[in-house]
Structure formats: C-alpha cells, structure tokens
Amino acid sequence: MNHVKKAIFPVGGMGSRLLPATKTLPKEILPIINKPIIQYAVEEALKSDITELIFITGRHKRPIEDHFDTAPELELYLLNKKKFDLLNAIKSIVPKKTSCIFIRQPGPLGLGHAILSAEPVIKNEKFAVILPDDLIDADTPTIKQLINISNKVDSSVIAVEDVLLEDIQKYGIITQENEYKNQKISKIINIIEKPCIKTAPSNTAVVGRYILEPHIFKHLQKTLPGLNNEIQLTDGISSLMKEKNIFAYRYDGIRFDCGNKTGMFNANIYFGKKYHGLVPIKNEK
Ligand code: G1P
C-alpha cells in the first residue's frame, strides 16, 4: 500500500550557476528539450501516485505557479487551430484530483527551512521530497522506488549514490552501518552536509529524493543555522537519526544535476536522443 500522498518541491533557490538564463526565469522553468525541469519532477511524483504537490517558492518564482495553472487564452487559441495534441499536452500537466499548493519562503533560509514551511500542510503524514535539479531517468520513478522501500522498512528512506571524490563537497555525505555497507539498502549512522574531502566519512552522497516521517519537523524546529548560515535538512535528518532509523537506498536510474551547465547539457542530449529521436549534429573537426 502506498502511504505517501504528498510531495514537497523546494523551488526557492536562486539558480546563480545558470546566470544569465536565470536572471528573470526560475531555473526550474528552464527546459530539457521542450519541458521545464520542474515538470519532470512533478511527473515523477504523479507516476508514483502522489496527489498533493507542495511547492516551496520564493520571490521571482511566479512562472512556476503559472505553469501549473490553466491558460485560457492559449487553450482557446489551440482549440481554434485544432492543435489537439498540444492542447492536451498543456491541459494534462496537472491531472484532475491533484492539488497544487504554493508556500512562499521569505528568503534563502535553507532546505531545512523550506521543508519546515510545509509542516501545516503535511501535518502527521509520511511525505516525499523531490529536488527538481536532480533530474533522474528511471524505469520505475525514483520516488516510487523509495516509497516501496519505505513501506517495507517502515522508516524514512533517502536516495544515495557514490560520487567522485572531487564532488563530495557538493552533497550531504552519509556513513552506513558496517554490516550493510554498499548494499542496496542500508542503515545510515551518520550524515554531514558538504564536508571537505579530507574529513568526509565516505563518498556516498545524498541525492535529491527523500521519504521522510513527519517526526522530522520537530527536529527541524530546533535545528540551528548550519553551513552557509542556512537551516540544513541534513542537520535535521542527523538529529532525527537519534530517535528513528533512517535508511539509504541506492536507487536505479541515471541522474543529471540540472543546477549546472554540464548537467543541463548532458540531460538535453540524453533526453533528446532517448525520447525525441533527436541526433546531435556532427560538426567536430
Ligand atoms: C541539497 C542537500 C544535499 C544533497 C543535495 C542533492 O544540496 O542539501 O545534502 O546532497 O541537495 O542534490 P543543494 O544541491 O541544494 O546545495
């Protein structure tokens, strides 16, 4: 049985690594081929039977709200032109019986703060967190994989993968319980936000998919600003770990970090080839 019906999409970030594209456009609205990054994240949730989409937005993020709203003039135009495929494509972005909830974060206060902002909507349920920057192509949607594991172990579950040593400082890094080390599912015994290579306990990194028990909220409430003076979700998870088991899951799928140019470039090539039959031009010398 799927116990997870709500997903949080933290979309308040500045997207400075993609300037100048993100000067006026939220990074989540930038497309991979012809679909905004945020729509891939939402589709992953919908395919995983999630019906409440909670966006934690901020200033300059209005295009995200508009993307998930109706567009009457455009719909009428496409209807008159008999462009039914396109009409259907924009009308089915949010299926009926799905609700979109937008909560505004007053500033860059951290991922932990963003998650805490959703507490009044989540209340006492297990929920999903999807970071849209991490675009993952997988046969079974990654968040669905996590839901299945979470139902099995009846605990919070976090997606992980091993990263290159030079990338350690970009991620939350975990230590797994020894006897389960490198298995697909393992118990986490330590988690630290963006350590330097020298002090990192491993190279197993947290990827932007989480299933969390609502107990996380009381831990986030008492989490003080950490790295970059922001309230870090990682610190809240570290505190929750003292009370409850938390599991790491090595998900199946191919991930692109679309918060930077390399990830965006590779994702466009990969999705273009795989889903749109596009072929890059051969103009190398
Ligand atoms: C966030 C989390 C980090 C995690 C990463 C995954 O960092 O704080 O622990 O490893 O997402 O993408 P951000 O990328 O927002 O800096």
PDB file of C-alpha atoms and ligand atoms in Angstrom:
ATOM      1  CA  MET A   1       0.000   0.000   0.000  1.00  0.00           C
ATOM      2  CA  ASN A   2       1.242   3.480  -0.849  1.00  0.00           C
ATOM      3  CA  HIS A   3       1.202   5.619   2.273  1.00  0.00           C
ATOM      4  CA  VAL A   4       2.785   8.659   0.635  1.00  0.00           C
ATOM      5  CA  LYS A   5       0.386  11.124  -0.995  1.00  0.00           C
ATOM      6  CA  LYS A   6       2.218  14.432  -0.582  1.00  0.00           C
ATOM      7  CA  ALA A   7       5.428  15.678  -2.151  1.00  0.00           C
ATOM      8  CA  ILE A   8       7.400  18.822  -1.429  1.00  0.00           C
ATOM      9  CA  PHE A   9       9.263  20.557  -4.253  1.00  0.00           C
ATOM     10  CA  PRO A  10      11.688  23.138  -2.852  1.00  0.00           C
ATOM     11  CA  VAL A  11      11.963  25.698  -5.671  1.00  0.00           C
ATOM     12  CA  GLY A  12      13.056  28.827  -3.851  1.00  0.00           C
ATOM     13  CA  GLY A  13      16.738  28.697  -4.892  1.00  0.00           C
ATOM     14  CA  MET A  14      18.417  31.466  -6.898  1.00  0.00           C
ATOM     15  CA  GLY A  15      19.927  29.337  -9.679  1.00  0.00           C
ATOM     16  CA  SER A  16      23.025  31.507  -9.834  1.00  0.00           C
ATOM     17  CA  ARG A  17      25.089  28.787 -11.529  1.00  0.00           C
ATOM     18  CA  LEU A  18      22.913  29.211 -14.606  1.00  0.00           C
ATOM     19  CA  LEU A  19      23.041  33.003 -14.902  1.00  0.00           C
ATOM     20  CA  PRO A  20      22.243  34.921 -17.039  1.00  0.00           C
ATOM     21  CA  ALA A  21      19.447  32.470 -18.057  1.00  0.00           C
ATOM     22  CA  THR A  22      18.098  32.636 -14.518  1.00  0.00           C
ATOM     23  CA  LYS A  23      18.145  36.423 -14.193  1.00  0.00           C
ATOM     24  CA  THR A  24      14.401  36.612 -14.831  1.00  0.00           C
ATOM     25  CA  LEU A  25      13.432  32.943 -15.276  1.00  0.00           C
ATOM     26  CA  PRO A  26      13.368  30.464 -12.378  1.00  0.00           C
ATOM     27  CA  LYS A  27      15.899  27.705 -13.063  1.00  0.00           C
ATOM     28  CA  GLU A  28      13.095  25.162 -12.611  1.00  0.00           C
ATOM     29  CA  ILE A  29      11.346  26.582 -15.685  1.00  0.00           C
ATOM     30  CA  LEU A  30      14.377  26.120 -17.951  1.00  0.00           C
ATOM     31  CA  PRO A  31      13.615  23.319 -20.393  1.00  0.00           C
ATOM     32  CA  ILE A  32      15.199  19.984 -21.086  1.00  0.00           C
ATOM     33  CA  ILE A  33      14.194  19.812 -24.754  1.00  0.00           C
ATOM     34  CA  ASN A  34      10.630  21.205 -24.545  1.00  0.00           C
ATOM     35  CA  LYS A  35       9.623  20.541 -20.944  1.00  0.00           C
ATOM     36  CA  PRO A  36      10.558  22.591 -17.878  1.00  0.00           C
ATOM     37  CA  ILE A  37      12.741  20.803 -15.342  1.00  0.00           C
ATOM     38  CA  ILE A  38      10.036  21.162 -12.694  1.00  0.00           C
ATOM     39  CA  GLN A  39       7.544  19.302 -14.870  1.00  0.00           C
ATOM     40  CA  TYR A  40       9.809  16.242 -14.971  1.00  0.00           C
ATOM     41  CA  ALA A  41       9.865  16.288 -11.156  1.00  0.00           C
ATOM     42  CA  VAL A  42       6.078  16.633 -10.973  1.00  0.00           C
ATOM     43  CA  GLU A  43       5.560  13.814 -13.482  1.00  0.00           C
ATOM     44  CA  GLU A  44       7.785  11.585 -11.345  1.00  0.00           C
ATOM     45  CA  ALA A  45       5.535  12.302  -8.361  1.00  0.00           C
ATOM     46  CA  LEU A  46       2.312  11.767 -10.323  1.00  0.00           C
ATOM     47  CA  LYS A  47       3.561   8.419 -11.670  1.00  0.00           C
ATOM     48  CA  SER A  48       4.224   7.475  -8.043  1.00  0.00           C
ATOM     49  CA  ASP A  49       0.562   8.084  -7.054  1.00  0.00           C
ATOM     50  CA  ILE A  50       1.263  11.342  -5.249  1.00  0.00           C
ATOM     51  CA  THR A  51      -1.758  13.645  -5.380  1.00  0.00           C
ATOM     52  CA  GLU A  52      -0.714  16.718  -3.373  1.00  0.00           C
ATOM     53  CA  LEU A  53       2.093  18.797  -4.809  1.00  0.00           C
ATOM     54  CA  ILE A  54       3.565  21.334  -2.395  1.00  0.00           C
ATOM     55  CA  PHE A  55       5.894  23.903  -3.934  1.00  0.00           C
ATOM     56  CA  ILE A  56       8.074  25.980  -1.634  1.00  0.00           C
ATOM     57  CA  THR A  57       8.636  29.048  -3.758  1.00  0.00           C
ATOM     58  CA  GLY A  58      10.107  32.493  -3.281  1.00  0.00           C
ATOM     59  CA  ARG A  59      10.324  35.883  -4.924  1.00  0.00           C
ATOM     60  CA  HIS A  60      10.555  35.768  -8.740  1.00  0.00           C
ATOM     61  CA  LYS A  61       9.069  32.267  -8.905  1.00  0.00           C
ATOM     62  CA  ARG A  62       5.648  33.198 -10.293  1.00  0.00           C
ATOM     63  CA  PRO A  63       6.235  31.410 -13.639  1.00  0.00           C
ATOM     64  CA  ILE A  64       6.185  28.112 -11.725  1.00  0.00           C
ATOM     65  CA  GLU A  65       2.683  28.825 -10.408  1.00  0.00           C
ATOM     66  CA  ASP A  66       1.572  29.875 -13.869  1.00  0.00           C
ATOM     67  CA  HIS A  67       2.953  26.718 -15.439  1.00  0.00           C
ATOM     68  CA  PHE A  68       0.719  24.569 -13.238  1.00  0.00           C
ATOM     69  CA  ASP A  69      -2.360  26.788 -13.735  1.00  0.00           C
ATOM     70  CA  THR A  70      -4.838  26.910 -16.614  1.00  0.00           C
ATOM     71  CA  ALA A  71      -4.011  29.159 -19.588  1.00  0.00           C
ATOM     72  CA  PRO A  72      -7.468  30.047 -21.055  1.00  0.00           C
ATOM     73  CA  GLU A  73      -6.281  32.233 -23.971  1.00  0.00           C
ATOM     74  CA  LEU A  74      -3.685  29.691 -25.075  1.00  0.00           C
ATOM     75  CA  GLU A  75      -6.182  26.822 -24.737  1.00  0.00           C
ATOM     76  CA  LEU A  76      -8.749  28.677 -26.863  1.00  0.00           C
ATOM     77  CA  TYR A  77      -6.121  29.500 -29.465  1.00  0.00           C
ATOM     78  CA  LEU A  78      -5.018  25.839 -29.742  1.00  0.00           C
ATOM     79  CA  LEU A  79      -8.648  24.703 -29.878  1.00  0.00           C
ATOM     80  CA  ASN A  80      -9.446  27.112 -32.722  1.00  0.00           C
ATOM     81  CA  LYS A  81      -6.344  25.989 -34.596  1.00  0.00           C
ATOM     82  CA  LYS A  82      -7.372  22.335 -33.979  1.00  0.00           C
ATOM     83  CA  LYS A  83      -3.969  21.639 -32.409  1.00  0.00           C
ATOM     84  CA  PHE A  84      -5.449  18.993 -30.163  1.00  0.00           C
ATOM     85  CA  ASP A  85      -2.185  17.244 -29.235  1.00  0.00           C
ATOM     86  CA  LEU A  86      -0.693  20.475 -27.933  1.00  0.00           C
ATOM     87  CA  LEU A  87      -3.968  21.382 -26.232  1.00  0.00           C
ATOM     88  CA  ASN A  88      -3.962  18.056 -24.475  1.00  0.00           C
ATOM     89  CA  ALA A  89      -0.273  18.441 -23.558  1.00  0.00           C
ATOM     90  CA  ILE A  90      -0.902  21.679 -21.694  1.00  0.00           C
ATOM     91  CA  LYS A  91      -4.251  20.669 -20.179  1.00  0.00           C
ATOM     92  CA  SER A  92      -2.901  17.418 -18.742  1.00  0.00           C
ATOM     93  CA  ILE A  93       0.087  18.934 -16.931  1.00  0.00           C
ATOM     94  CA  VAL A  94      -1.865  18.683 -13.676  1.00  0.00           C
ATOM     95  CA  PRO A  95      -4.426  15.862 -13.725  1.00  0.00           C
ATOM     96  CA  LYS A  96      -7.824  16.262 -12.069  1.00  0.00           C
ATOM     97  CA  LYS A  97      -7.877  15.314  -8.380  1.00  0.00           C
ATOM     98  CA  THR A  98      -4.315  16.625  -7.969  1.00  0.00           C
ATOM     99  CA  SER A  99      -3.845  19.720  -5.833  1.00  0.00           C
ATOM    100  CA  CYS A 100      -1.037  22.230  -6.129  1.00  0.00           C
ATOM    101  CA  ILE A 101      -0.143  24.192  -3.021  1.00  0.00           C
ATOM    102  CA  PHE A 102       2.296  27.095  -3.113  1.00  0.00           C
ATOM    103  CA  ILE A 103       4.059  28.291   0.017  1.00  0.00           C
ATOM    104  CA  ARG A 104       6.426  31.238  -0.146  1.00  0.00           C
ATOM    105  CA  GLN A 105       9.740  31.165   1.663  1.00  0.00           C
ATOM    106  CA  PRO A 106      10.742  34.711   2.613  1.00  0.00           C
ATOM    107  CA  GLY A 107      14.380  34.260   1.570  1.00  0.00           C
ATOM    108  CA  PRO A 108      17.235  31.765   1.105  1.00  0.00           C
ATOM    109  CA  LEU A 109      16.935  30.303   4.583  1.00  0.00           C
ATOM    110  CA  GLY A 110      17.923  26.766   3.661  1.00  0.00           C
ATOM    111  CA  LEU A 111      16.479  23.453   2.504  1.00  0.00           C
ATOM    112  CA  GLY A 112      15.588  22.529   6.087  1.00  0.00           C
ATOM    113  CA  HIS A 113      13.621  25.750   6.437  1.00  0.00           C
ATOM    114  CA  ALA A 114      11.841  25.062   3.130  1.00  0.00           C
ATOM    115  CA  ILE A 115      10.732  21.617   4.327  1.00  0.00           C
ATOM    116  CA  LEU A 116       9.639  23.023   7.685  1.00  0.00           C
ATOM    117  CA  SER A 117       7.456  25.578   5.858  1.00  0.00           C
ATOM    118  CA  ALA A 118       5.299  22.687   4.601  1.00  0.00           C
ATOM    119  CA  GLU A 119       4.502  21.352   8.068  1.00  0.00           C
ATOM    120  CA  PRO A 120       0.996  22.942   8.239  1.00  0.00           C
ATOM    121  CA  VAL A 121       0.072  21.100   5.028  1.00  0.00           C
ATOM    122  CA  ILE A 122       1.812  17.781   5.705  1.00  0.00           C
ATOM    123  CA  LYS A 123       0.759  17.543   9.364  1.00  0.00           C
ATOM    124  CA  ASN A 124       1.315  13.999  10.575  1.00  0.00           C
ATOM    125  CA  GLU A 125       1.955  12.031   7.386  1.00  0.00           C
ATOM    126  CA  LYS A 126       4.969  10.452   5.778  1.00  0.00           C
ATOM    127  CA  PHE A 127       5.901  12.566   2.742  1.00  0.00           C
ATOM    128  CA  ALA A 128       8.229  12.816  -0.248  1.00  0.00           C
ATOM    129  CA  VAL A 129      10.809  15.492  -1.050  1.00  0.00           C
ATOM    130  CA  ILE A 130      11.878  15.906  -4.666  1.00  0.00           C
ATOM    131  CA  LEU A 131      14.681  18.333  -5.566  1.00  0.00           C
ATOM    132  CA  PRO A 132      13.966  19.174  -9.214  1.00  0.00           C
ATOM    133  CA  ASP A 133      17.633  19.974 -10.004  1.00  0.00           C
ATOM    134  CA  ASP A 134      18.332  16.254  -9.735  1.00  0.00           C
ATOM    135  CA  LEU A 135      16.633  15.024 -12.890  1.00  0.00           C
ATOM    136  CA  ILE A 136      16.577  11.231 -12.915  1.00  0.00           C
ATOM    137  CA  ASP A 137      15.580   8.945 -15.758  1.00  0.00           C
ATOM    138  CA  ALA A 138      14.454   5.587 -14.377  1.00  0.00           C
ATOM    139  CA  ASP A 139      12.132   2.750 -15.413  1.00  0.00           C
ATOM    140  CA  THR A 140      10.392   2.920 -12.028  1.00  0.00           C
ATOM    141  CA  PRO A 141      10.226   6.568 -10.911  1.00  0.00           C
ATOM    142  CA  THR A 142      12.897   7.108  -8.266  1.00  0.00           C
ATOM    143  CA  ILE A 143      10.493   8.446  -5.677  1.00  0.00           C
ATOM    144  CA  LYS A 144       8.280   5.380  -6.252  1.00  0.00           C
ATOM    145  CA  GLN A 145      11.308   3.154  -5.614  1.00  0.00           C
ATOM    146  CA  LEU A 146      11.847   4.991  -2.328  1.00  0.00           C
ATOM    147  CA  ILE A 147       8.167   4.750  -1.357  1.00  0.00           C
ATOM    148  CA  ASN A 148       8.270   0.984  -1.895  1.00  0.00           C
ATOM    149  CA  ILE A 149      11.358   0.609   0.309  1.00  0.00           C
ATOM    150  CA  SER A 150       9.968   2.977   2.925  1.00  0.00           C
ATOM    151  CA  ASN A 151       6.760   0.939   3.136  1.00  0.00           C
ATOM    152  CA  LYS A 152       8.860  -2.195   3.578  1.00  0.00           C
ATOM    153  CA  VAL A 153      11.140  -0.875   6.336  1.00  0.00           C
ATOM    154  CA  ASP A 154       8.500   1.468   7.797  1.00  0.00           C
ATOM    155  CA  SER A 155      11.050   4.290   8.134  1.00  0.00           C
ATOM    156  CA  SER A 156      12.457   7.324   6.374  1.00  0.00           C
ATOM    157  CA  VAL A 157      14.481   6.499   3.262  1.00  0.00           C
ATOM    158  CA  ILE A 158      16.971   8.657   1.367  1.00  0.00           C
ATOM    159  CA  ALA A 159      18.314   8.079  -2.151  1.00  0.00           C
ATOM    160  CA  VAL A 160      22.105   7.801  -2.369  1.00  0.00           C
ATOM    161  CA  GLU A 161      24.842   7.168  -4.888  1.00  0.00           C
ATOM    162  CA  ASP A 162      28.627   7.115  -4.816  1.00  0.00           C
ATOM    163  CA  VAL A 163      30.197  10.273  -6.227  1.00  0.00           C
ATOM    164  CA  LEU A 164      33.687  11.234  -7.387  1.00  0.00           C
ATOM    165  CA  LEU A 165      35.975  12.446  -4.599  1.00  0.00           C
ATOM    166  CA  GLU A 166      36.103  15.970  -6.063  1.00  0.00           C
ATOM    167  CA  ASP A 167      32.302  16.156  -5.909  1.00  0.00           C
ATOM    168  CA  ILE A 168      31.966  15.198  -2.232  1.00  0.00           C
ATOM    169  CA  GLN A 169      31.770  18.833  -1.148  1.00  0.00           C
ATOM    170  CA  LYS A 170      28.588  19.370  -3.188  1.00  0.00           C
ATOM    171  CA  TYR A 171      26.490  16.834  -1.282  1.00  0.00           C
ATOM    172  CA  GLY A 172      25.224  15.531   2.006  1.00  0.00           C
ATOM    173  CA  ILE A 173      27.503  12.555   2.746  1.00  0.00           C
ATOM    174  CA  ILE A 174      26.494   9.508   4.754  1.00  0.00           C
ATOM    175  CA  THR A 175      28.081   6.714   6.738  1.00  0.00           C
ATOM    176  CA  GLN A 176      26.321   3.370   6.506  1.00  0.00           C
ATOM    177  CA  GLU A 177      26.182   0.746   9.216  1.00  0.00           C
ATOM    178  CA  ASN A 178      29.132  -1.569   8.623  1.00  0.00           C
ATOM    179  CA  GLU A 179      27.349  -4.849   8.082  1.00  0.00           C
ATOM    180  CA  TYR A 180      25.206  -3.350   5.308  1.00  0.00           C
ATOM    181  CA  LYS A 181      27.919  -1.320   3.641  1.00  0.00           C
ATOM    182  CA  ASN A 182      27.482  -0.988  -0.132  1.00  0.00           C
ATOM    183  CA  GLN A 183      24.266  -2.992  -0.161  1.00  0.00           C
ATOM    184  CA  LYS A 184      21.238  -1.583  -1.941  1.00  0.00           C
ATOM    185  CA  ILE A 185      19.506  -0.727   1.332  1.00  0.00           C
ATOM    186  CA  SER A 186      21.495   0.193   4.417  1.00  0.00           C
ATOM    187  CA  LYS A 187      21.021   1.922   7.736  1.00  0.00           C
ATOM    188  CA  ILE A 188      22.534   5.398   7.954  1.00  0.00           C
ATOM    189  CA  ILE A 189      24.575   6.042  11.093  1.00  0.00           C
ATOM    190  CA  ASN A 190      25.953   9.476  10.236  1.00  0.00           C
ATOM    191  CA  ILE A 191      25.156  12.261   7.810  1.00  0.00           C
ATOM    192  CA  ILE A 192      27.026  15.502   7.218  1.00  0.00           C
ATOM    193  CA  GLU A 193      26.346  18.402   4.841  1.00  0.00           C
ATOM    194  CA  LYS A 194      29.002  19.109   2.218  1.00  0.00           C
ATOM    195  CA  PRO A 195      32.158  18.013   4.090  1.00  0.00           C
ATOM    196  CA  CYS A 196      35.605  18.631   2.595  1.00  0.00           C
ATOM    197  CA  ILE A 197      37.313  15.633   1.020  1.00  0.00           C
ATOM    198  CA  LYS A 198      39.755  15.263   3.916  1.00  0.00           C
ATOM    199  CA  THR A 199      37.121  14.900   6.629  1.00  0.00           C
ATOM    200  CA  ALA A 200      34.378  13.183   4.587  1.00  0.00           C
ATOM    201  CA  PRO A 201      33.346   9.853   6.122  1.00  0.00           C
ATOM    202  CA  SER A 202      32.709   8.295   2.670  1.00  0.00           C
ATOM    203  CA  ASN A 203      31.871   9.219  -0.913  1.00  0.00           C
ATOM    204  CA  THR A 204      28.255   8.040  -0.628  1.00  0.00           C
ATOM    205  CA  ALA A 205      26.161  11.104  -1.368  1.00  0.00           C
ATOM    206  CA  VAL A 206      22.552  12.060  -0.777  1.00  0.00           C
ATOM    207  CA  VAL A 207      20.638  12.595  -3.998  1.00  0.00           C
ATOM    208  CA  GLY A 208      17.580  14.860  -4.102  1.00  0.00           C
ATOM    209  CA  ARG A 209      14.925  12.273  -3.246  1.00  0.00           C
ATOM    210  CA  TYR A 210      13.707  11.633   0.292  1.00  0.00           C
ATOM    211  CA  ILE A 211      10.804   9.887   2.012  1.00  0.00           C
ATOM    212  CA  LEU A 212      10.559  11.374   5.486  1.00  0.00           C
ATOM    213  CA  GLU A 213       8.496  10.618   8.524  1.00  0.00           C
ATOM    214  CA  PRO A 214       6.724  13.657   9.997  1.00  0.00           C
ATOM    215  CA  HIS A 215       8.925  13.434  13.122  1.00  0.00           C
ATOM    216  CA  ILE A 216      11.476  15.381  11.067  1.00  0.00           C
ATOM    217  CA  PHE A 217       9.513  18.582  11.738  1.00  0.00           C
ATOM    218  CA  LYS A 218      10.187  18.703  15.447  1.00  0.00           C
ATOM    219  CA  HIS A 219      13.880  18.171  14.733  1.00  0.00           C
ATOM    220  CA  LEU A 220      13.933  20.908  12.096  1.00  0.00           C
ATOM    221  CA  GLN A 221      12.230  23.257  14.540  1.00  0.00           C
ATOM    222  CA  LYS A 222      15.237  23.063  16.809  1.00  0.00           C
ATOM    223  CA  THR A 223      17.872  22.894  14.063  1.00  0.00           C
ATOM    224  CA  LEU A 224      20.105  25.955  14.150  1.00  0.00           C
ATOM    225  CA  PRO A 225      21.516  27.562  11.007  1.00  0.00           C
ATOM    226  CA  GLY A 226      24.490  25.488   9.858  1.00  0.00           C
ATOM    227  CA  LEU A 227      26.523  25.564   6.636  1.00  0.00           C
ATOM    228  CA  ASN A 228      26.160  28.917   4.828  1.00  0.00           C
ATOM    229  CA  ASN A 229      24.137  30.141   7.794  1.00  0.00           C
ATOM    230  CA  GLU A 230      21.131  28.178   6.436  1.00  0.00           C
ATOM    231  CA  ILE A 231      18.897  25.655   8.181  1.00  0.00           C
ATOM    232  CA  GLN A 232      20.086  22.441   6.599  1.00  0.00           C
ATOM    233  CA  LEU A 233      17.793  19.459   6.040  1.00  0.00           C
ATOM    234  CA  THR A 234      20.870  17.274   6.561  1.00  0.00           C
ATOM    235  CA  ASP A 235      21.257  18.608  10.130  1.00  0.00           C
ATOM    236  CA  GLY A 236      17.581  17.915  10.833  1.00  0.00           C
ATOM    237  CA  ILE A 237      17.994  14.370   9.498  1.00  0.00           C
ATOM    238  CA  SER A 238      21.086  13.905  11.655  1.00  0.00           C
ATOM    239  CA  SER A 239      19.013  14.848  14.694  1.00  0.00           C
ATOM    240  CA  LEU A 240      16.067  12.621  13.644  1.00  0.00           C
ATOM    241  CA  MET A 241      18.518   9.721  13.387  1.00  0.00           C
ATOM    242  CA  LYS A 242      18.938   9.775  17.167  1.00  0.00           C
ATOM    243  CA  GLU A 243      15.226   8.986  17.506  1.00  0.00           C
ATOM    244  CA  LYS A 244      14.377   6.831  14.469  1.00  0.00           C
ATOM    245  CA  ASN A 245      16.061   4.524  11.957  1.00  0.00           C
ATOM    246  CA  ILE A 246      16.803   6.112   8.590  1.00  0.00           C
ATOM    247  CA  PHE A 247      17.761   4.054   5.568  1.00  0.00           C
ATOM    248  CA  ALA A 248      19.834   4.830   2.495  1.00  0.00           C
ATOM    249  CA  TYR A 249      18.751   3.358  -0.808  1.00  0.00           C
ATOM    250  CA  ARG A 250      20.956   3.042  -3.896  1.00  0.00           C
ATOM    251  CA  TYR A 251      18.321   3.907  -6.463  1.00  0.00           C
ATOM    252  CA  ASP A 252      18.193   2.642 -10.040  1.00  0.00           C
ATOM    253  CA  GLY A 253      18.371   5.397 -12.630  1.00  0.00           C
ATOM    254  CA  ILE A 254      20.516   7.903 -14.462  1.00  0.00           C
ATOM    255  CA  ARG A 255      20.841  11.324 -12.829  1.00  0.00           C
ATOM    256  CA  PHE A 256      21.638  14.744 -14.250  1.00  0.00           C
ATOM    257  CA  ASP A 257      22.414  17.694 -11.979  1.00  0.00           C
ATOM    258  CA  CYS A 258      20.462  20.341 -13.866  1.00  0.00           C
ATOM    259  CA  GLY A 259      21.560  23.061 -11.452  1.00  0.00           C
ATOM    260  CA  ASN A 260      24.706  23.479 -13.567  1.00  0.00           C
ATOM    261  CA  LYS A 261      25.665  23.794 -17.225  1.00  0.00           C
ATOM    262  CA  THR A 262      27.226  20.340 -17.611  1.00  0.00           C
ATOM    263  CA  GLY A 263      24.145  18.600 -16.219  1.00  0.00           C
ATOM    264  CA  MET A 264      21.789  20.684 -18.367  1.00  0.00           C
ATOM    265  CA  PHE A 265      23.834  19.988 -21.489  1.00  0.00           C
ATOM    266  CA  ASN A 266      24.022  16.236 -20.883  1.00  0.00           C
ATOM    267  CA  ALA A 267      20.350  15.991 -19.946  1.00  0.00           C
ATOM    268  CA  ASN A 268      19.331  17.733 -23.175  1.00  0.00           C
ATOM    269  CA  ILE A 269      21.407  15.336 -25.257  1.00  0.00           C
ATOM    270  CA  TYR A 270      20.241  12.259 -23.333  1.00  0.00           C
ATOM    271  CA  PHE A 271      16.524  13.118 -23.300  1.00  0.00           C
ATOM    272  CA  GLY A 272      16.635  14.463 -26.851  1.00  0.00           C
ATOM    273  CA  LYS A 273      18.079  11.196 -28.158  1.00  0.00           C
ATOM    274  CA  LYS A 274      16.066   8.837 -25.981  1.00  0.00           C
ATOM    275  CA  TYR A 275      12.613  10.417 -26.021  1.00  0.00           C
ATOM    276  CA  HIS A 276      12.544  12.720 -29.057  1.00  0.00           C
ATOM    277  CA  GLY A 277      14.638  10.839 -31.622  1.00  0.00           C
ATOM    278  CA  LEU A 278      16.987  13.806 -31.976  1.00  0.00           C
ATOM    279  CA  VAL A 279      20.546  13.393 -33.197  1.00  0.00           C
ATOM    280  CA  PRO A 280      23.343  15.857 -32.330  1.00  0.00           C
ATOM    281  CA  ILE A 281      24.945  17.398 -35.423  1.00  0.00           C
ATOM    282  CA  LYS A 282      28.347  16.027 -36.343  1.00  0.00           C
ATOM    283  CA  ASN A 283      30.471  19.108 -36.830  1.00  0.00           C
ATOM    284  CA  GLU A 284      33.563  18.218 -34.787  1.00  0.00           C
ATOM    285  CA  LYS A 285      36.790  18.588 -36.690  1.00  0.00           C
TER     286      LYS A 285
HETATM  287  C1  G1P B   1      20.970  19.588  -1.317  1.00  0.00           C
HETATM  288  C2  G1P B   1      21.200  18.937   0.036  1.00  0.00           C
HETATM  289  C3  G1P B   1      22.366  17.943  -0.062  1.00  0.00           C
HETATM  290  C4  G1P B   1      22.095  16.931  -1.140  1.00  0.00           C
HETATM  291  C5  G1P B   1      21.823  17.633  -2.479  1.00  0.00           C
HETATM  292  C6  G1P B   1      21.380  16.646  -3.537  1.00  0.00           C
HETATM  293  O1  G1P B   1      22.061  20.418  -1.622  1.00  0.00           O
HETATM  294  O2  G1P B   1      21.468  19.937   0.987  1.00  0.00           O
HETATM  295  O3  G1P B   1      22.539  17.299   1.169  1.00  0.00           O
HETATM  296  O4  G1P B   1      23.180  16.042  -1.267  1.00  0.00           O
HETATM  297  O5  G1P B   1      20.778  18.615  -2.332  1.00  0.00           O
HETATM  298  O6  G1P B   1      21.270  17.260  -4.785  1.00  0.00           O
HETATM  299  P1  G1P B   1      21.987  21.548  -2.776  1.00  0.00           P
HETATM  300  O7  G1P B   1      22.220  20.839  -4.074  1.00  0.00           O
HETATM  301  O8  G1P B   1      20.614  22.151  -2.697  1.00  0.00           O
HETATM  302  O9  G1P B   1      23.085  22.511  -2.457  1.00  0.00           O
END
